[in-house]
XYZ file of N, CA and C in Angstrom:
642
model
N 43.409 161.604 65.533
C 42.168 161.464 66.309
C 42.064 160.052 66.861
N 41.696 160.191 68.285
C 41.718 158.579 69.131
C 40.234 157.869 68.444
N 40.098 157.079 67.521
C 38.565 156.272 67.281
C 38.473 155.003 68.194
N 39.315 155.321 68.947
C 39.364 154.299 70.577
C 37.653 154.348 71.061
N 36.752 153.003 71.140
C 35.602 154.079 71.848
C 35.636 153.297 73.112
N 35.048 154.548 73.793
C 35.186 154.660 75.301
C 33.930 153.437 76.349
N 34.670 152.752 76.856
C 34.168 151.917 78.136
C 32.914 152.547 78.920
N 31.919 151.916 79.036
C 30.652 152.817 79.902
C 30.581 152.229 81.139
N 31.768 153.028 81.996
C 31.913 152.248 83.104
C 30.475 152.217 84.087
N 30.115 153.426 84.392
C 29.259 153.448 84.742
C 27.514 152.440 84.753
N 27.719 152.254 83.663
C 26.800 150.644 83.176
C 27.468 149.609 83.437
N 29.038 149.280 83.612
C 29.575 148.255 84.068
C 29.144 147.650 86.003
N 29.366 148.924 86.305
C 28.869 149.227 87.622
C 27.387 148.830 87.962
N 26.640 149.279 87.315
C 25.142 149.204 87.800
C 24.757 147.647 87.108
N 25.171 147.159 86.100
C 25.049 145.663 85.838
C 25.570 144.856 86.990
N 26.483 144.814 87.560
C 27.040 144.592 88.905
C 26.222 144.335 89.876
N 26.027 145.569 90.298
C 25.009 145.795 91.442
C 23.681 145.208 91.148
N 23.444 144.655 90.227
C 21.504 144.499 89.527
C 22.143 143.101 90.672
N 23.140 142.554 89.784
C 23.350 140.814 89.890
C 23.435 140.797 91.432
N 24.142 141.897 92.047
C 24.757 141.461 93.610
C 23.295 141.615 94.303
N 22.544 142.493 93.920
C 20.852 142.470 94.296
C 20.333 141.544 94.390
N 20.457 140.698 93.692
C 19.664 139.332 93.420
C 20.551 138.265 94.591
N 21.807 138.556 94.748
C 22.403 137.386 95.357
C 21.840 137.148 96.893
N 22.115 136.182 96.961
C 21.848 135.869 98.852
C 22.214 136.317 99.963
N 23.856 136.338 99.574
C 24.300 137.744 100.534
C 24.946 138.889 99.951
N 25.280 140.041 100.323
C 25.520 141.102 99.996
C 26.935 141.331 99.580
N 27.496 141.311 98.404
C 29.216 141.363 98.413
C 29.476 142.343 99.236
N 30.945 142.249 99.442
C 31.428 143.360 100.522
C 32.562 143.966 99.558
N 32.783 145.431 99.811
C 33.779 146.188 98.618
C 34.506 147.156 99.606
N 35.395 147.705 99.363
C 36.643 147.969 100.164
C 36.350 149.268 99.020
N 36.061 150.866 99.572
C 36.431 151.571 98.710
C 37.220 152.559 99.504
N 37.961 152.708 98.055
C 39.333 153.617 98.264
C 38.884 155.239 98.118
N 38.777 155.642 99.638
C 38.444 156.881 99.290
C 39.597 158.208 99.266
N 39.264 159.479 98.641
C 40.377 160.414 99.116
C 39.799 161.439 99.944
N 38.377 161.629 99.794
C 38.064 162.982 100.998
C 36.521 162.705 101.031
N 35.878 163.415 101.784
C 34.769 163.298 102.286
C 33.653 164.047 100.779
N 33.822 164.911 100.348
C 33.347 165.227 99.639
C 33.146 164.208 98.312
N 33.922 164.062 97.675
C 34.032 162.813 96.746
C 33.267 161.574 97.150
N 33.540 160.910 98.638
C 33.002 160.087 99.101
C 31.289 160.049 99.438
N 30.777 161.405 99.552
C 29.278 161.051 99.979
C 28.314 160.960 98.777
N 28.731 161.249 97.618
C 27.667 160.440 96.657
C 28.004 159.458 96.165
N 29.293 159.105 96.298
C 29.167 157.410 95.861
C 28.781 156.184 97.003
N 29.293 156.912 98.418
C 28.514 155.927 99.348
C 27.033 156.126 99.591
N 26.497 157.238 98.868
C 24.942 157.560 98.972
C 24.372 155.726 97.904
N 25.618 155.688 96.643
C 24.822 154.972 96.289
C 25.176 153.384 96.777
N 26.409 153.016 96.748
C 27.251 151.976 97.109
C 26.574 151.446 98.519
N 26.246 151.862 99.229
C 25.709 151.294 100.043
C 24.097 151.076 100.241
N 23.450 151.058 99.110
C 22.288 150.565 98.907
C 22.687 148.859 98.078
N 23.640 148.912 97.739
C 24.242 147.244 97.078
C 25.525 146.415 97.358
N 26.068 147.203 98.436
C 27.106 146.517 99.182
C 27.609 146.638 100.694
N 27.971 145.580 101.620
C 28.766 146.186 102.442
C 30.196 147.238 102.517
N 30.040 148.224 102.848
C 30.760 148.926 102.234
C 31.886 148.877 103.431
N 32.897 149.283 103.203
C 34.239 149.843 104.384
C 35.126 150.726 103.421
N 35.087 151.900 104.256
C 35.951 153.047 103.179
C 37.583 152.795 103.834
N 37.719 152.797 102.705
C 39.632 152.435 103.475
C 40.290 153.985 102.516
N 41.083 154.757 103.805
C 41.388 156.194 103.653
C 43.017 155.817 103.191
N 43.855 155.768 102.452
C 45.305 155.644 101.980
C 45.618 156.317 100.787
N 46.166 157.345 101.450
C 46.351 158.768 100.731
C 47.772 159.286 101.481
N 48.552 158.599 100.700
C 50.023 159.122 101.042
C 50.824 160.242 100.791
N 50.108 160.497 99.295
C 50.104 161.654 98.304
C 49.793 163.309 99.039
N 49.076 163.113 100.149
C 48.468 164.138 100.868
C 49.447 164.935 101.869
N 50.002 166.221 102.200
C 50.749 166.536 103.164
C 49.858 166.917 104.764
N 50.896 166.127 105.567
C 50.012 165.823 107.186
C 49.147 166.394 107.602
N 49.271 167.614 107.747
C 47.837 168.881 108.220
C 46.842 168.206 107.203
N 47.018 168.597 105.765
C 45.573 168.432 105.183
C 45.496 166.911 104.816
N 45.791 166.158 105.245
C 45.407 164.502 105.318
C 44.683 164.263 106.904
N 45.142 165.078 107.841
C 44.375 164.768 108.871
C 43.427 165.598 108.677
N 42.901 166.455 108.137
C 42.049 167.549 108.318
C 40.811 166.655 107.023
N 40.996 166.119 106.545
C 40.066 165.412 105.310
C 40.023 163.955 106.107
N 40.848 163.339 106.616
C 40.550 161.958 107.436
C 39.159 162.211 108.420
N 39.504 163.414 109.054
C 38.580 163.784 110.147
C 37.690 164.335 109.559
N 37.411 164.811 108.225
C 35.791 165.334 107.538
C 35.279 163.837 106.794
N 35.906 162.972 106.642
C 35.766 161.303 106.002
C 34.913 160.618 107.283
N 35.439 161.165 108.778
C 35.048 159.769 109.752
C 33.737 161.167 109.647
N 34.006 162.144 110.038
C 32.834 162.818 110.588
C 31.323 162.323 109.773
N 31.451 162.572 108.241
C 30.571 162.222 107.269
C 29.948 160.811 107.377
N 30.716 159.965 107.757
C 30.244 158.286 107.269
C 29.691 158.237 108.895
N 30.106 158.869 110.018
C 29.299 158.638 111.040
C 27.707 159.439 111.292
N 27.764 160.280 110.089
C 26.406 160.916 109.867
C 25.565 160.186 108.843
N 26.120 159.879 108.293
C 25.346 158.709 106.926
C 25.098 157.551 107.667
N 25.913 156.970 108.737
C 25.749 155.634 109.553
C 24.041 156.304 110.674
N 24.049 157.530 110.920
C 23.119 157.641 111.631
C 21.862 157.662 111.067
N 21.916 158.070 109.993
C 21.092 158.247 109.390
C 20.303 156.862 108.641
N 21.009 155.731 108.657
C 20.872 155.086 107.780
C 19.588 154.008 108.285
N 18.982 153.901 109.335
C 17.611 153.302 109.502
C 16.693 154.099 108.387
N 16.886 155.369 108.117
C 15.989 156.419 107.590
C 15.525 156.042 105.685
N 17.055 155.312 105.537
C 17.420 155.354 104.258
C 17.064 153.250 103.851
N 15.579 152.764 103.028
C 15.476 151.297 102.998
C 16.970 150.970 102.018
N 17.195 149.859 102.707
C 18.366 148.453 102.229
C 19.554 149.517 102.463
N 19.645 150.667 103.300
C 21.288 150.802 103.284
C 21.834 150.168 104.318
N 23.487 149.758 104.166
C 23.840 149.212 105.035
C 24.780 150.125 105.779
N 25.125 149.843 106.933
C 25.902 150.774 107.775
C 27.570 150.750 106.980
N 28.068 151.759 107.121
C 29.806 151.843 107.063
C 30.428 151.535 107.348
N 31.529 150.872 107.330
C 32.908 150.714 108.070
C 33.827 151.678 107.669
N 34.940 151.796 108.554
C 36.084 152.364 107.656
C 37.459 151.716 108.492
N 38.370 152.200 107.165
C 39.816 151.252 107.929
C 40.507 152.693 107.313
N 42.059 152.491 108.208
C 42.669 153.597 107.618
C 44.134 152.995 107.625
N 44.844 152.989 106.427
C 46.598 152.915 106.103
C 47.069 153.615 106.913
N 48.775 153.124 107.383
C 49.612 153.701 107.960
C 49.985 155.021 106.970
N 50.122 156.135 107.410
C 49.806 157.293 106.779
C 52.137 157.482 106.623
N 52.854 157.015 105.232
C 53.344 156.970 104.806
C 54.122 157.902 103.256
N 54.128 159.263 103.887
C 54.331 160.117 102.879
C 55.485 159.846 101.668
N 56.644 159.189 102.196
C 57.592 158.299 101.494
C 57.436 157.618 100.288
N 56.526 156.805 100.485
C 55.799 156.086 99.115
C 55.676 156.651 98.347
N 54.847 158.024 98.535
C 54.305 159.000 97.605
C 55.311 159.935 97.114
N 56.568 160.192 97.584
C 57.181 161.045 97.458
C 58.594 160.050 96.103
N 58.767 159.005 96.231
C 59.702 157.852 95.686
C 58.451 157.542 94.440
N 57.410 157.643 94.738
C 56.587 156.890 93.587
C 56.758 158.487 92.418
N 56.832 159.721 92.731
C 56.563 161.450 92.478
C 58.356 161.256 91.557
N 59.237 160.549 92.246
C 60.412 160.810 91.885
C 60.676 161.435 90.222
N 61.398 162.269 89.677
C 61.846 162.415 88.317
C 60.558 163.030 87.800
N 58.933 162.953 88.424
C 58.254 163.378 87.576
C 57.374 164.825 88.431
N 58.267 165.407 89.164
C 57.549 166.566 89.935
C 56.840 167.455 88.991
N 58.043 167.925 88.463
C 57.288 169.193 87.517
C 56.050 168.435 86.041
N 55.882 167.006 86.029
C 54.935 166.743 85.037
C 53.252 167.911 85.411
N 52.845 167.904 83.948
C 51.488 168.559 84.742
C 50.389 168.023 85.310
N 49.421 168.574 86.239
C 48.414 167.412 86.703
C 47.586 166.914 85.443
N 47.508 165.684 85.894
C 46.906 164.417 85.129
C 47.740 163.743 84.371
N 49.132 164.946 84.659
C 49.959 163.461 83.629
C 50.772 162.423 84.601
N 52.498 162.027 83.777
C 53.046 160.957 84.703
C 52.701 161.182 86.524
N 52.780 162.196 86.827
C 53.074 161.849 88.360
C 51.928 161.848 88.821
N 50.528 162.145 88.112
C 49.188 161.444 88.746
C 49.115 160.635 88.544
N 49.240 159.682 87.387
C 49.624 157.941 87.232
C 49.944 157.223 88.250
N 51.187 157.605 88.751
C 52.109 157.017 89.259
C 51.678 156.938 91.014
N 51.068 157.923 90.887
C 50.069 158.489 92.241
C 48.616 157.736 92.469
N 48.009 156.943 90.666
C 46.924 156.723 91.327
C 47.417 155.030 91.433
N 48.751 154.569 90.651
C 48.908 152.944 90.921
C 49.200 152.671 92.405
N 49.903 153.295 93.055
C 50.096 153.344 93.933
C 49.056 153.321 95.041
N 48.211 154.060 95.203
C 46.612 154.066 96.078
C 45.893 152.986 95.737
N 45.549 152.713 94.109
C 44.949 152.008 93.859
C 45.454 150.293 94.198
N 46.706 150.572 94.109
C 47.407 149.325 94.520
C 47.605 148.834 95.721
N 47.921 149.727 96.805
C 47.490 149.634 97.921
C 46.110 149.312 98.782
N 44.837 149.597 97.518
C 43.748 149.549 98.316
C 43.212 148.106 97.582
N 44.083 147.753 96.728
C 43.851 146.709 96.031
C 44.317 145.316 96.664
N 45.498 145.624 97.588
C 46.141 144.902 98.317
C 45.367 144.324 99.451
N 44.902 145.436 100.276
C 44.221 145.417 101.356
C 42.597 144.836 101.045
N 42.400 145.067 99.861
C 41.038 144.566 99.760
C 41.216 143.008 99.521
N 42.534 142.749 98.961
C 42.809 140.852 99.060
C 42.597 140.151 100.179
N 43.599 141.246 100.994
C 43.997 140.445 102.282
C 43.122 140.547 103.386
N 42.011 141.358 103.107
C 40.938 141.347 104.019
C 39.741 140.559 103.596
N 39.874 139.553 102.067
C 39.075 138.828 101.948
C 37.363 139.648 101.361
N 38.015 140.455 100.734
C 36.865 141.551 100.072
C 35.998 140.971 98.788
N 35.024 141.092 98.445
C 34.430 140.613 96.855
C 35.031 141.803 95.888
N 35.404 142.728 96.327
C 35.067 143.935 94.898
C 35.963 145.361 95.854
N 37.129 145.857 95.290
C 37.277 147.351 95.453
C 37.401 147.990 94.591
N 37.107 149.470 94.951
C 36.813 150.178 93.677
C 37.789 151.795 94.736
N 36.991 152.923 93.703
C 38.096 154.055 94.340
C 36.607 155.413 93.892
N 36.975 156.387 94.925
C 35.870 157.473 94.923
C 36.738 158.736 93.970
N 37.870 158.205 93.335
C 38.538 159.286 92.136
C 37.855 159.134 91.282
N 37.308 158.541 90.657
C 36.325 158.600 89.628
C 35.397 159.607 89.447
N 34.918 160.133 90.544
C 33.786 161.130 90.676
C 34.393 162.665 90.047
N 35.562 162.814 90.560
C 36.503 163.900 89.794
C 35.972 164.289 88.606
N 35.653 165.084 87.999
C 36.166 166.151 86.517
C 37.197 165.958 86.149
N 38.338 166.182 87.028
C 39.383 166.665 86.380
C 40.492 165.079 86.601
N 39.674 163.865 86.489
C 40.203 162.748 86.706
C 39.795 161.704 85.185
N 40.225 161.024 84.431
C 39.969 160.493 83.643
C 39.633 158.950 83.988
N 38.413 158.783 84.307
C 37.783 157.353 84.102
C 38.684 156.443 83.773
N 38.861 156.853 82.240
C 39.400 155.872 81.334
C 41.144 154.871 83.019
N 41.735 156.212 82.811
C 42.673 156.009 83.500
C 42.772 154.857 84.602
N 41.863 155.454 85.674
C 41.645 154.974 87.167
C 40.792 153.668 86.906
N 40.187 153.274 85.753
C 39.598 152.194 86.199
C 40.768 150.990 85.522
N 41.683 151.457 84.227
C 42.407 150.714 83.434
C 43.237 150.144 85.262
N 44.026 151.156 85.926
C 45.193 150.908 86.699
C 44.742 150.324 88.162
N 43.602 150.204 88.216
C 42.616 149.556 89.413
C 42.136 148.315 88.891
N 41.789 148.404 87.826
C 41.624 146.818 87.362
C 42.789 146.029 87.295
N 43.870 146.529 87.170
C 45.436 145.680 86.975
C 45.775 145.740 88.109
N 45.655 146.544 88.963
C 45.938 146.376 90.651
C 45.213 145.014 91.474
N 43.889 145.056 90.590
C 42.945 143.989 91.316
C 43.460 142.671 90.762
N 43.979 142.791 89.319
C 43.778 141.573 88.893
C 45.066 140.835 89.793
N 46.326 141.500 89.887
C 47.373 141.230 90.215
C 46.994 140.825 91.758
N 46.197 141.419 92.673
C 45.964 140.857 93.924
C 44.967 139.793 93.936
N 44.507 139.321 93.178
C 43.243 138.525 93.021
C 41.930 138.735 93.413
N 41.956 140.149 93.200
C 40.147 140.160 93.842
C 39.330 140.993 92.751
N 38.409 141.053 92.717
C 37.287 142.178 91.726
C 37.409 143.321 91.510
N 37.780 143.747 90.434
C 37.518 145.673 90.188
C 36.131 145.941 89.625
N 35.302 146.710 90.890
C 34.702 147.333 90.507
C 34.771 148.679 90.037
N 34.053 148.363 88.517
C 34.226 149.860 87.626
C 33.295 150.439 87.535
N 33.925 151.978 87.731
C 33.062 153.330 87.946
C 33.106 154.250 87.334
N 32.319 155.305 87.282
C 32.308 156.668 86.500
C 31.506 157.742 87.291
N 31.697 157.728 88.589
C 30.989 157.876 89.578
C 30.510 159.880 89.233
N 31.368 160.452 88.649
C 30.903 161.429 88.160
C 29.749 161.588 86.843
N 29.173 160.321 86.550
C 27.959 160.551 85.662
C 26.599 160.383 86.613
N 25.516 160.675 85.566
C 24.286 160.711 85.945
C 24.383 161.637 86.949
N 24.787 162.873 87.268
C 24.923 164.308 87.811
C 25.513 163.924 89.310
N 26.576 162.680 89.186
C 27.054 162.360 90.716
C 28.095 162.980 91.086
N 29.053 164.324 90.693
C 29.753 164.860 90.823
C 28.557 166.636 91.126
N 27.717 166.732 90.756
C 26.613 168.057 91.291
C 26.293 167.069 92.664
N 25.664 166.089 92.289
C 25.772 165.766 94.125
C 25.708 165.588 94.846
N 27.802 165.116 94.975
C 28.540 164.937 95.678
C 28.632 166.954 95.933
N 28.241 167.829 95.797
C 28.208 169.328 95.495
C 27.004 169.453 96.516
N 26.092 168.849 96.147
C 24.504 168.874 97.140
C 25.065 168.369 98.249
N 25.269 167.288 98.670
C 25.659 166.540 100.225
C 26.389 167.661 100.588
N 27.801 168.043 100.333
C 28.368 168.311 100.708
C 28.101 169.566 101.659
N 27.088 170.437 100.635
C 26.319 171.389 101.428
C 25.808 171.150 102.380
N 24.918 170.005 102.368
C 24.100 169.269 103.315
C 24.591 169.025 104.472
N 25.843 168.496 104.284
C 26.827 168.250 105.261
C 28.105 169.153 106.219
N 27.973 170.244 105.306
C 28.847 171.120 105.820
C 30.625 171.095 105.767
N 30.613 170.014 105.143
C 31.689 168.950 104.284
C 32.695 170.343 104.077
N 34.388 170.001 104.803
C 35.649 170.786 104.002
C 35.887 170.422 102.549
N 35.672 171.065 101.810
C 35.880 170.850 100.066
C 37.011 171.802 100.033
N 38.301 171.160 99.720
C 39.252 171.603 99.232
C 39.329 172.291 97.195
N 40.393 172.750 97.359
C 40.497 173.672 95.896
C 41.764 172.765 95.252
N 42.352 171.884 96.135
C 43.665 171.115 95.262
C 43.646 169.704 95.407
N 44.473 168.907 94.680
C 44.202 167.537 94.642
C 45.325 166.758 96.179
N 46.124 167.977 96.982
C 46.838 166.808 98.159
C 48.023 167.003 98.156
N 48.541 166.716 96.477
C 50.119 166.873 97.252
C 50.414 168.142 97.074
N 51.861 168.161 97.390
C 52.435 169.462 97.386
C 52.768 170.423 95.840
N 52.702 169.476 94.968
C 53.058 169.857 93.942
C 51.913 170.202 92.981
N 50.817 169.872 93.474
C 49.361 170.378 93.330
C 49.178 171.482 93.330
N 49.492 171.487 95.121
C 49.351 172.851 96.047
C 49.683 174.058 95.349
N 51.249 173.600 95.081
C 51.403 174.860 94.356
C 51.215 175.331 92.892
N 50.544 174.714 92.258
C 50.046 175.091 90.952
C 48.888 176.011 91.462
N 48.124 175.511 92.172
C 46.831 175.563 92.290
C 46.597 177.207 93.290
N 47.916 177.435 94.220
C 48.333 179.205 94.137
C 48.997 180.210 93.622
């Protein structure tokens, strides 16, 4: 039995945000998103305490359904951007998007295809994103990136925030930590989505997902 006890990321997060409230100007955070659905309850909240810019780098994804979730990502954040006089202290969206590089994902997958989901080859899948968005959040001079996998069920916290914090530390910038699926933010990211009319997929992207998942 693990008597490991568990990190409350989620309170790590909102202690964060109390302090960035108080500050003078608004940190700016680079989040790593994977689809539109995932993404609209954490930018429901993230952008009441940061400048936000969703950066889309999802290599892991095969072309049809990476463009088909890129284009439900811009559609969404340009409806939340319209909306957002409506909504006090939110700030508008940005978004940036990676050279869309299936290679990476496929060399990072190597030796561990047949693992099952959540084990080695989702690891290896989330250092990689996370590292990438960790990169980009250096070199764009960011306070804080974080990632909208968290919101997942079927994603382990523990995991994504351990390999995002070592991504950050190694680029030199802030991991912000999440658990974006507590306090009912995975029901909803379920509500918006309705709201929104949002494509909610049934698999996690890659191919080796895909086919478990028929």
């Amino acid at each position: 039995m693990n008597n490991r006890s568990r990190e409350n990321y989620y309170r790590q997060m909102e202690e964060i945000t109390a302090r960035g409230d108080k500050a003078a100007k608004r940190p700016s955070l680079l989040l790593h998103a994977c689809c539109a659905p995932c993404s609209s309850a954490c930018l429901e909240y993230l952008r009441l305490h940061f400048d936000v810019t969703v950066y889309y780098y999802n290599p892991n994804i095969e072309e049809a359904e990476y463009q088909r979730r890129l284009a439900e990502e811009k559609r969404l954040i340009a409806e939340l951007n319209r909306e957002c006089g409506d909504v006090p202290g939110a700030s508008l969206i940005r978004t940036a998007e990676a050279p869309y590089d299936p290679d990476r994902f496929l060399e990072a997958a190597k030796g561990k295809e047949s693992c099952p989901e959540g084990g080695e080859r989702c690891l290896a899948c989330y250092a990689l994103r996370l590292g990438g968005a960790a990169k980009a959040a250096a070199d764009g001079g960011f306070d804080y990136v974080t990632t909208t996998l968290t919101i997942s069920p079927m994603k382990r916290a523990d995991d994504l925030n351990r390999i995002g914090r070592m991504a950050a530390e190694r680029e030199g910038v802030k991991w912000l930590p999440s658990d974006f699926k507590k306090k009912n933010g995975y029901k909803r990211s379920v509500e918006l989505s309705e709201k929104y009319s949002l494509y909610r997929q049934d698999y996690c992207g890659c191919v080796y997902s895909r086919n478990k998942a028929t």
